XYZ file of C-alpha atoms in Angstrom:
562
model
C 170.855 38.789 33.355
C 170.539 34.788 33.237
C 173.694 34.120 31.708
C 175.336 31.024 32.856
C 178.537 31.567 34.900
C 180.988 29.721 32.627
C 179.787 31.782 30.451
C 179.662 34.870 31.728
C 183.140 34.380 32.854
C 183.921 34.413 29.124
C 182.780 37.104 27.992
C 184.497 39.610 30.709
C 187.725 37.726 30.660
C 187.633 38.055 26.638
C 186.668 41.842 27.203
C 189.609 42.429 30.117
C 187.030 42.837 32.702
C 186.431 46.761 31.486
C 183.016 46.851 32.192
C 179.366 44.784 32.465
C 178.540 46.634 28.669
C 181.552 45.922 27.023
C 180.902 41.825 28.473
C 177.223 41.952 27.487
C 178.187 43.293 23.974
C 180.822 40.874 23.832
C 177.710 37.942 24.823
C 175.564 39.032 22.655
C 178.184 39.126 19.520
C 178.930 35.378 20.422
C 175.511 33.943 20.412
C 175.960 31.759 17.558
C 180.114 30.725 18.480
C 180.211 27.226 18.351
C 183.146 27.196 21.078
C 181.337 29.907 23.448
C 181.367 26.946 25.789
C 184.376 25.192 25.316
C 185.905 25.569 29.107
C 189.740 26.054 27.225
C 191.508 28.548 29.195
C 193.225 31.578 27.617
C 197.214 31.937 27.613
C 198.523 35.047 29.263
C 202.137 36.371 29.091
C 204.021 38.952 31.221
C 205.451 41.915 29.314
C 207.640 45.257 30.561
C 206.115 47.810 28.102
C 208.282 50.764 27.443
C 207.077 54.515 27.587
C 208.164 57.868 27.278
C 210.990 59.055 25.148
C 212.299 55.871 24.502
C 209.225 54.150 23.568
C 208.898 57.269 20.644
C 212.106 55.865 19.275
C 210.887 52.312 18.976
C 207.533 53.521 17.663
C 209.737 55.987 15.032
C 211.284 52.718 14.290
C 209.161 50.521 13.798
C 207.534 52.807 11.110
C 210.711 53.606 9.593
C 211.725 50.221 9.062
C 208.758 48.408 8.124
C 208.544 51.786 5.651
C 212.099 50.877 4.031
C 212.120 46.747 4.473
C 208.661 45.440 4.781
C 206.984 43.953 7.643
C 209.129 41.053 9.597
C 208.367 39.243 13.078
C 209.288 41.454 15.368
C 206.422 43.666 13.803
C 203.796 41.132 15.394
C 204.129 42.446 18.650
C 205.026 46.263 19.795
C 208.446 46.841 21.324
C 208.556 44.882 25.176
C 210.414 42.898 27.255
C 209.421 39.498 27.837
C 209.609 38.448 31.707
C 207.936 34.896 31.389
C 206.326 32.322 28.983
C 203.162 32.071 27.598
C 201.111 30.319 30.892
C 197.624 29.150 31.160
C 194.770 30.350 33.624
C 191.176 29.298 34.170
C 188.745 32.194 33.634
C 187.412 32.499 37.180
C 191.217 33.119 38.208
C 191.823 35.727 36.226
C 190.901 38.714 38.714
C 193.493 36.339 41.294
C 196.300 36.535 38.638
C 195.853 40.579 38.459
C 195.626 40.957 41.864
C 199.347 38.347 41.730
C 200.371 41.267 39.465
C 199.735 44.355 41.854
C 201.105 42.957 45.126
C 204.232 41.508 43.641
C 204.472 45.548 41.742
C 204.020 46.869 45.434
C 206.155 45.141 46.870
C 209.345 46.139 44.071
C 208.572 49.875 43.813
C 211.754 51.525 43.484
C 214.022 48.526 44.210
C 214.593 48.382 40.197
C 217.659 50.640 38.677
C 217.342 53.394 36.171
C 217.283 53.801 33.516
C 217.129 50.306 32.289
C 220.838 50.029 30.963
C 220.142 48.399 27.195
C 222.812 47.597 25.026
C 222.662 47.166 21.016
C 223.386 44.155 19.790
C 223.092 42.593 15.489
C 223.294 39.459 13.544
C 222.676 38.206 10.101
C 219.187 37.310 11.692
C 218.350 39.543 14.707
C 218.562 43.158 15.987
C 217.888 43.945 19.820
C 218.434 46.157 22.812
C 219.651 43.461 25.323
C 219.268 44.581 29.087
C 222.598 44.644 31.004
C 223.419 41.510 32.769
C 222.838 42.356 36.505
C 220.145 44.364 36.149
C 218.560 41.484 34.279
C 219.045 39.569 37.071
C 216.840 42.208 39.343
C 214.007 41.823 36.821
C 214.337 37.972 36.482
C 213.735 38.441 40.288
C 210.630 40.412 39.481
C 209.335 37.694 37.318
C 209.943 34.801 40.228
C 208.422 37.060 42.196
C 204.905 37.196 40.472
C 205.368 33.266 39.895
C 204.925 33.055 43.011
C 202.141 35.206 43.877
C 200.343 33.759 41.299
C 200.946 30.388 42.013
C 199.590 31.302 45.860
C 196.566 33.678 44.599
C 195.772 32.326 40.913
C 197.013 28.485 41.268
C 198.673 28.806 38.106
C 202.364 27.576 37.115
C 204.385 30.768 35.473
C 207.467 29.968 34.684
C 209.919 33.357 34.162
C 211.931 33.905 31.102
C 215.563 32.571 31.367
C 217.118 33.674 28.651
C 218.949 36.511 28.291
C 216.208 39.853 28.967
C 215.870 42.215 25.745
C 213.683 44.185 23.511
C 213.226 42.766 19.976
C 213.839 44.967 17.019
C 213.661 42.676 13.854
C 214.570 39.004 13.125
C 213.335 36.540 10.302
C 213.701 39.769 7.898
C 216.075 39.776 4.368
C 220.008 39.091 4.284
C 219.766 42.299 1.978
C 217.604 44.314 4.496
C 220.193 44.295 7.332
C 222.344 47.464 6.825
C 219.398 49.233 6.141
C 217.769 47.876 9.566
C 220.567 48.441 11.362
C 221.674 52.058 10.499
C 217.696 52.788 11.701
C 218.708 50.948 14.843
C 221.924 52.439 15.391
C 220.035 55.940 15.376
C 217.755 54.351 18.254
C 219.122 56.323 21.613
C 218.638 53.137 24.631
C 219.523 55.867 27.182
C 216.216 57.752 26.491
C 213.992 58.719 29.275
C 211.872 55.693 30.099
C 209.461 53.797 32.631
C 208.699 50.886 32.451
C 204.983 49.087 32.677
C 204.085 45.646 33.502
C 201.427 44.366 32.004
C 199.549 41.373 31.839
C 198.277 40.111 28.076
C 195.839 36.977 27.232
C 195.284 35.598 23.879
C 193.245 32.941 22.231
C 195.285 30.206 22.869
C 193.198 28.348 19.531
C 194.533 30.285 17.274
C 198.080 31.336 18.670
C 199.486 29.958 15.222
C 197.203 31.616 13.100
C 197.826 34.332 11.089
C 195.860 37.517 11.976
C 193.604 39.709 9.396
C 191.730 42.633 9.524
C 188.686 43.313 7.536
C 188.965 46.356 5.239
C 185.263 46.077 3.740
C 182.055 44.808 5.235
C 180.621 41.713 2.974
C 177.442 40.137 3.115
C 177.722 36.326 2.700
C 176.118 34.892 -0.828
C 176.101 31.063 0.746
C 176.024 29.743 3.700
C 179.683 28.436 3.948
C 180.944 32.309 3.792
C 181.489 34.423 6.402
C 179.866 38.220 6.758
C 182.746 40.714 7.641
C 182.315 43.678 9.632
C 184.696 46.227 8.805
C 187.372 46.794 12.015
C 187.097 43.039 12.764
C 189.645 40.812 13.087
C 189.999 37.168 11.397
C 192.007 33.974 12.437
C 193.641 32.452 9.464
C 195.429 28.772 9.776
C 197.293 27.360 6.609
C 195.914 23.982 7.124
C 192.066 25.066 6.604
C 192.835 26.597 3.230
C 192.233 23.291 1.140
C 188.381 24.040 0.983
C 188.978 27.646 -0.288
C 189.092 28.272 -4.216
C 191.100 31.061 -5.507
C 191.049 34.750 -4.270
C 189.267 33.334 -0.934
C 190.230 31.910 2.727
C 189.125 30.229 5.307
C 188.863 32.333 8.773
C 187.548 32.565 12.019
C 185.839 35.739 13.298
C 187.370 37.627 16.342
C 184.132 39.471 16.484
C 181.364 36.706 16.532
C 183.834 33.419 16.399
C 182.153 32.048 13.661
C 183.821 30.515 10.862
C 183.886 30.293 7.056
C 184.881 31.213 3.863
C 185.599 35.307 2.738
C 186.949 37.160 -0.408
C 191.035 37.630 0.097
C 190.790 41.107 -1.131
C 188.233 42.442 1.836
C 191.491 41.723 4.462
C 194.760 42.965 5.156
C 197.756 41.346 7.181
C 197.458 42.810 10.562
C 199.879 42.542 13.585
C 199.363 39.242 16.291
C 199.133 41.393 19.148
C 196.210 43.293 17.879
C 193.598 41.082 19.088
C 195.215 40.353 22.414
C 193.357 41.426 25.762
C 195.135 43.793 28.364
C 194.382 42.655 31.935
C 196.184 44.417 34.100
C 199.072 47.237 34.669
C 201.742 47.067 36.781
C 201.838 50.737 37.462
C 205.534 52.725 37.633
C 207.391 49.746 38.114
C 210.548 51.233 37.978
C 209.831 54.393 40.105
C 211.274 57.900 38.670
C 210.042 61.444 39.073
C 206.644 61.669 38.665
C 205.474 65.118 36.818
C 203.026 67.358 38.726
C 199.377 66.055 37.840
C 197.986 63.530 35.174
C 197.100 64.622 31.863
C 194.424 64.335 29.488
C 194.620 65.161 25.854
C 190.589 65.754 24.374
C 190.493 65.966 20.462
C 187.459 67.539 18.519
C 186.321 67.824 14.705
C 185.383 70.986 13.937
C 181.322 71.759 14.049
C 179.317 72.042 10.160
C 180.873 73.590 7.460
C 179.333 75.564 5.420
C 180.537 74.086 1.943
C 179.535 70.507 3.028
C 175.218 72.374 3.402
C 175.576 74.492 0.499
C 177.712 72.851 -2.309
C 181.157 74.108 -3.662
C 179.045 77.470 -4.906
C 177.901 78.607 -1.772
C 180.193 81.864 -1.973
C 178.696 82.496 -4.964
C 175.550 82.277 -3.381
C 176.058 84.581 -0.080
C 178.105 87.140 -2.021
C 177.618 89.796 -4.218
C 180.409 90.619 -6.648
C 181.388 93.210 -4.636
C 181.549 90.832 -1.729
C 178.725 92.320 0.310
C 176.287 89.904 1.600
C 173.719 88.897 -0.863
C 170.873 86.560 -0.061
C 168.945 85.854 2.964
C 170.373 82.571 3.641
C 173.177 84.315 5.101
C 171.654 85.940 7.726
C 170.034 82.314 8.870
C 173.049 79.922 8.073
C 176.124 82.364 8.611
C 177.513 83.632 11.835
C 179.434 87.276 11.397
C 182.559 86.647 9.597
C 186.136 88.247 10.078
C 187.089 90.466 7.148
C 189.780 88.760 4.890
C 192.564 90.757 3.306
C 192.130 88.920 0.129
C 188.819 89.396 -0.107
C 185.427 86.702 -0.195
C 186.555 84.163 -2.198
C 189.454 83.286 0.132
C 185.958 81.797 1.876
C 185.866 79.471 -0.740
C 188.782 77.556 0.469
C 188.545 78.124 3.916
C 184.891 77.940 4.873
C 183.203 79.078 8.016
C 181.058 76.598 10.157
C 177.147 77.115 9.561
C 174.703 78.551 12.558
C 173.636 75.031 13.761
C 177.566 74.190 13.422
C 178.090 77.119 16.273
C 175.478 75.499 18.008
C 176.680 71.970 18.323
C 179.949 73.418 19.194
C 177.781 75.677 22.473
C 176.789 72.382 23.060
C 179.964 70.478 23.802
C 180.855 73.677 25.728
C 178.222 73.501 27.729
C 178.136 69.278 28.270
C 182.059 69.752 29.098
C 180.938 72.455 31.900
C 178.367 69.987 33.517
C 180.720 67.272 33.875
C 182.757 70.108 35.636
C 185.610 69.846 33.258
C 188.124 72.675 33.072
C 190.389 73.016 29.784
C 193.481 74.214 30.969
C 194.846 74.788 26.925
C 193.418 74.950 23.248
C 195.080 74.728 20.247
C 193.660 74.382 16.653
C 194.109 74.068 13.005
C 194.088 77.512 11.194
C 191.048 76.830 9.554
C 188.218 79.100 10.558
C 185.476 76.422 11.179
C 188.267 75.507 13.643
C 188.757 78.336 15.051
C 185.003 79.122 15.085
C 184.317 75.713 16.759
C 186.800 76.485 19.590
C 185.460 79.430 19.726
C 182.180 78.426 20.831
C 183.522 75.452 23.207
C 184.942 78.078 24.816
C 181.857 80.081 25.230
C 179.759 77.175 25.979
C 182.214 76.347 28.682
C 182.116 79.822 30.040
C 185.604 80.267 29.537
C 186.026 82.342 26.826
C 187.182 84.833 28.746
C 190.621 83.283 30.343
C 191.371 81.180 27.874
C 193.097 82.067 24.516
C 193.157 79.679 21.688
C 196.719 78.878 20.155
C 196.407 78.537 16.470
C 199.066 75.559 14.992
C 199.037 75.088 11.448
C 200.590 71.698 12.077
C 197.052 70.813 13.160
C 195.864 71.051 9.480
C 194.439 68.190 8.098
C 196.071 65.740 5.041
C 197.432 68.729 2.354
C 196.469 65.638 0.109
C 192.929 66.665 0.445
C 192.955 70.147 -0.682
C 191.762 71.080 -4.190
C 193.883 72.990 -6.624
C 197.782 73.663 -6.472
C 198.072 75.929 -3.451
C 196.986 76.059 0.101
C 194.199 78.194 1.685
C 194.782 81.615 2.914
C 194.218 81.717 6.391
C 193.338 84.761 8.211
C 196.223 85.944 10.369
C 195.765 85.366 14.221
C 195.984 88.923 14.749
C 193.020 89.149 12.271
C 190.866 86.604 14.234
C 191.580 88.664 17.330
C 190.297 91.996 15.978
C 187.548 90.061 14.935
C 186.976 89.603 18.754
C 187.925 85.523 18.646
C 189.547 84.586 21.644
C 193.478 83.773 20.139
C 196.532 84.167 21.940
C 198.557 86.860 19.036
C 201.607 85.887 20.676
C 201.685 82.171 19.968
C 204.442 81.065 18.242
C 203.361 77.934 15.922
C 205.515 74.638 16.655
C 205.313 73.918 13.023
C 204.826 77.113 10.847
C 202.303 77.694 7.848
C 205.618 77.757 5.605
C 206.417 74.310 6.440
C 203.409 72.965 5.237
C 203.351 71.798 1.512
C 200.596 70.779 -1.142
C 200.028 67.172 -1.473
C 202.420 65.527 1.167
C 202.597 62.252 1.591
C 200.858 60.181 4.004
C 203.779 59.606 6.033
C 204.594 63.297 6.414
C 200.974 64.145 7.209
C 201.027 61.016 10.027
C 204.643 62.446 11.498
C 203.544 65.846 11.178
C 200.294 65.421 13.633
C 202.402 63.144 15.867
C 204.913 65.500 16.183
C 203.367 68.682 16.620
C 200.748 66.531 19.144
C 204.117 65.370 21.421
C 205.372 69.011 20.979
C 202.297 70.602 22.531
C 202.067 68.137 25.444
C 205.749 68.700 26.260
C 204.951 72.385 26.336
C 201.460 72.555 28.382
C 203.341 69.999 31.196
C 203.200 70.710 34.513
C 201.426 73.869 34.049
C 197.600 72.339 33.484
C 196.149 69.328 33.343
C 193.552 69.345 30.230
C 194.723 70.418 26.856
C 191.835 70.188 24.170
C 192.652 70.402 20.284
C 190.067 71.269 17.628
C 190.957 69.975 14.178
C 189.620 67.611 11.487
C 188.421 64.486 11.429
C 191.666 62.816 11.017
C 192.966 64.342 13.786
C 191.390 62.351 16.137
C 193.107 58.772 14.722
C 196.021 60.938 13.883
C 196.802 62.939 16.938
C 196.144 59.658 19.388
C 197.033 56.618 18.140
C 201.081 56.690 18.066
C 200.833 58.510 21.349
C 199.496 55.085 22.598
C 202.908 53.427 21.365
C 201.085 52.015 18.676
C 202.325 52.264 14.433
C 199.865 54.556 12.318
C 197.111 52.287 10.425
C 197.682 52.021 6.249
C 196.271 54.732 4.640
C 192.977 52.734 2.941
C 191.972 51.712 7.175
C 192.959 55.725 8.082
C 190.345 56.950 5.265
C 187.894 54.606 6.577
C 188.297 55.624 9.994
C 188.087 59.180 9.134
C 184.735 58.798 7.098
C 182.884 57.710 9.913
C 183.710 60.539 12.254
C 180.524 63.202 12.960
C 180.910 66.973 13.028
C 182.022 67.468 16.687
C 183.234 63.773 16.742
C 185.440 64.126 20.384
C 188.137 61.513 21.989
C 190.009 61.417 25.290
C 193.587 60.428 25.922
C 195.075 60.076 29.139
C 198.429 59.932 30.594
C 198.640 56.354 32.774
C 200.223 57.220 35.816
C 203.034 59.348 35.238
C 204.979 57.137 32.482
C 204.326 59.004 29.590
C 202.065 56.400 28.425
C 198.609 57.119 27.239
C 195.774 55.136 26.739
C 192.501 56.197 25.058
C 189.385 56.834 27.793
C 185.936 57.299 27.900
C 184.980 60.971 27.427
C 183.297 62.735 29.780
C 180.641 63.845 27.381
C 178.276 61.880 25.765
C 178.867 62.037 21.556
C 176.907 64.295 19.010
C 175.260 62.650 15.681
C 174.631 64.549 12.848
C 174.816 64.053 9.138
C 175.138 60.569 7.440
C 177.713 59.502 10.209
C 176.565 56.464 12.704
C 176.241 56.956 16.051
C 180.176 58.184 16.950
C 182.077 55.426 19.104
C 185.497 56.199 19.688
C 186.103 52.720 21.189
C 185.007 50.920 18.119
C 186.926 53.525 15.874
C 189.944 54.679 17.241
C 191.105 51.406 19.112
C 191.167 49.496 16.124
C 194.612 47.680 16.221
């Protein structure tokens, strides 16, 4: 495309070599960056990344204590093991060094013990899972290993960690904060189920002492020393620029566009170092253990348009006599045949059906999911009919409405925050739905049932709740299918995904402003890597639906937001 190669180089080892897009994006973001040129390598660092069971723990903790204490250091980084230093490597050696990475994985494949035997171990300054002596050794040994091969491959110097091999679980926190950090640790189980991944990370070796922010609002600069912010982005923050900010503003660099200037302090929040690292490679199943029958792949799907959104809050009023019959013609255009509801109409008005063209969208995915020969395997949804409806017509769309039965959760509902009034909806009973010839399976029995969901929960509870009841149906639909689609709300795509990555749930102001931006039908994909119980979002294999005052849908710009 007539970039120059130094340049080109750039962009796809600042993009982890995913794809010619993602490095032309990346290019084209950059245009202005003063440094775009600036041959300065990156810094990359070996990690062992846990998974599974045990990484669920970590991930429990991490929440729980930055919850109860605050953030410290070891929140920076997610839970790992660190096999070497920080090393440097020339861009057009990168693809060597991965390649360094895979042989010297290869060639260790089941030589490693497990499980990994960690033991606890506290201070007045630091909490960690230390690895057991000899089998730190045998990892050490790993670590020389790749130094080697990448050395011979990458003609870089890697130099493996010598002290002793652990996984961090707080330091530089409070004097005050350390029985409460290390009951939560004590409650951490090391012997948990667990692989182990190695991975290869690079940063920006520029601003490796800076501290990291993410941009909450988008701002449009008023002079030209400010910056313009792009909501998602990421800014590099160094102490020692600050003396030509006045008060209530810094001065940052821009992940995004690596530009640099001034910004209002209240448009960022702290965010964690290793958010705006780049993964380059995995070391897949390092430690070898039983690998489950087949890969799996989790999609997640807003529900199609609802009715109240189209028609106001008085739409019931609208459709319905006061006898409940049907009353205008715009129900015969907009409305799809309802199931009757023990409590009559204006149980509608709290839990809404989807409109005709919401049906329709929902065919539509169906039918997309069918051409990219995609087989669900198992769905499960909130109880909210324009969930239920949605699924519904996936199903039909996919032509599979026949063998498959949808399993209604209530733990799928979205934040009880954002219902109206002092009570829940009434849902129609599954039995209900199926007389009303929906395709649900009467004899599911919920994971989390409607009478443990209360008005107004916290965030927390709402976050925990979708993790959970996510985790619960995975463990349940293994080894008998590989697909298992959920229909739910908007939130339920950040919600049900991101903690299943290993990573801790956003604040509640970035959730919201993820969720906004999330079209009817918005869908993700999550897949298992390997068989380690790790997942990583992936491309979809349908392309996204717009409608409404949502931007074009991109999970990847949404949902992997650090």
């Amino acid at each position: 495309m007539g970039f120059p190669k130094t340049r080109a180089l750039k962009a796809l080892v600042s993009t982890g070599g995913k794809n010619v897009q993602a490095a032309c994006d990346w290019l084209f973001s950059h245009v202005d960056d003063p440094f775009l040129d600036d041959p300065l390598p990156r810094e990359y660092v070996l990690y062992l990344r846990p998974s599974g069971p045990l990484l669920q723990q970590l991930s429990h903790f991490w929440q729980q204590s930055r919850l109860s204490c605050g953030k410290n250091k070891a929140h920076n980084i997610f839970p790992h093991i660190t096999l070497c230093q920080f090393f440097m490597c020339a861009d057009g050696k990168v693809e060597a060094l991965s390649d360094a990475l895979q042989t010297t994985v290869a060639k260790w494949k089941g030589r490693i013990p497990l499980p990994l035997p960690l033991e606890l171990y506290t201070s007045s300054t630091f909490i960690g899972l230390f690895v057991e002596e000899q089998v730190a050794e045998v990892l050490k040994s790993f670590a020389a290993d790749f130094a080697t091969e990448a050395a011979a491959k990458a003609d870089v110097h890697v130099e493996p960690h010598k002290k002793q091999l652990h996984v961090t679980l707080a330091y530089h926190f409070q004097t005050s904060h350390l029985p409460i950090l290390e009951k939560l640790a004590k409650n951490v189980d090391a012997s948990s189920g667990c692989d182990w991944l190695a991975v290869l990370f690079s940063r920006d070796i520029r601003f490796a002492n800076h501290e990291t922010l993410q941009v909450m609002y988008p701002y449009i600069p008023q002079n030209d020393d400010e910056l313009e912010l792009v909501t998602g982005d990421f800014i590099f923050m160094s102490p020692v620029e600050q003396s030509s900010a006045s008060e209530g503003w810094v001065y940052g660099t821009s992940l995004g566009t690596g530009l640099s200037g001034l910004l209002p302090e209240n448009y960022v929040n702290r965010a964690d170092e290793s958010d705006t690292w780049v993964v380059h490679g995995y070391g897949w199943d390092l430690p070898t253990s039983q690998p489950s029958l087949s890969k799996m792949r989790l999609f997640v799907c807003r529900h199609g348009e609802r009715m109240d959104v189209v028609f106001g809050k008085q739409w019931v009023t609208q459709c319905f006599d006061s006898k409940g019959n049907h009353a205008l013609e715009i129900w015969h255009i907009f409305i799809l045949c309802l199931p009757a509801r023990s409590g009559g109409h204006w149980d509608y008005d709290k839990d809404c059906p989807i409109t005709v063209f919401g049906s329709t969208q929902a065919h539509l995915v169906g039918e997309a999911l069918l051409e990219s020969h995609t087989t669900i395997d198992f769905v499960y949804c909130s109880p909210s009919l324009r969930c239920v409806q949605t699924a519904q017509h996936i199903l039909q769309g996919l032509q599979q409405e026949a063998k498959t039965k949808i399993r209604v959760e209530p733990g799928l509902f979205e934040w009880t925050k954002w219902v109206s009034g002092t009570c829940l909806p009434t849902w129609i009973p599954p039995a209900d739905l199926a007389a009303a010839n929906l395709s649900v399976d009467t004899t599911y029995r919920p994971h989390i049932p409607l009478s443990k969901l209360v008005v107004s929960e916290s965030y927390d509870t709402y976050i925990s709740r979708s993790f959970q009841v996510t985790r619960e149906i995975l463990a349940e639909c293994k080894n008998l299918g590989n697909t298992v689609l959920i229909v739910a709300h908007a939130s339920s795509l950040e919600a049900c995904t991101r903690q299943l990555q290993g990573l801790s749930p956003q604040n509640s102001k970035d959730f919201v402003q993820v969720v906004r931006k999330i079209p009817y039908l918005g869908f993700c994909a999550c897949e298992e890597m390997g068989e380690t119980g790790v997942w990583q979002l992936i491309d979809p294999p349908i392309l996204p639906l717009t409608h409404g005052p949502n931007h074009s849908f991109n999970w990847r710009e949404m949902l992997m937001q650090d």
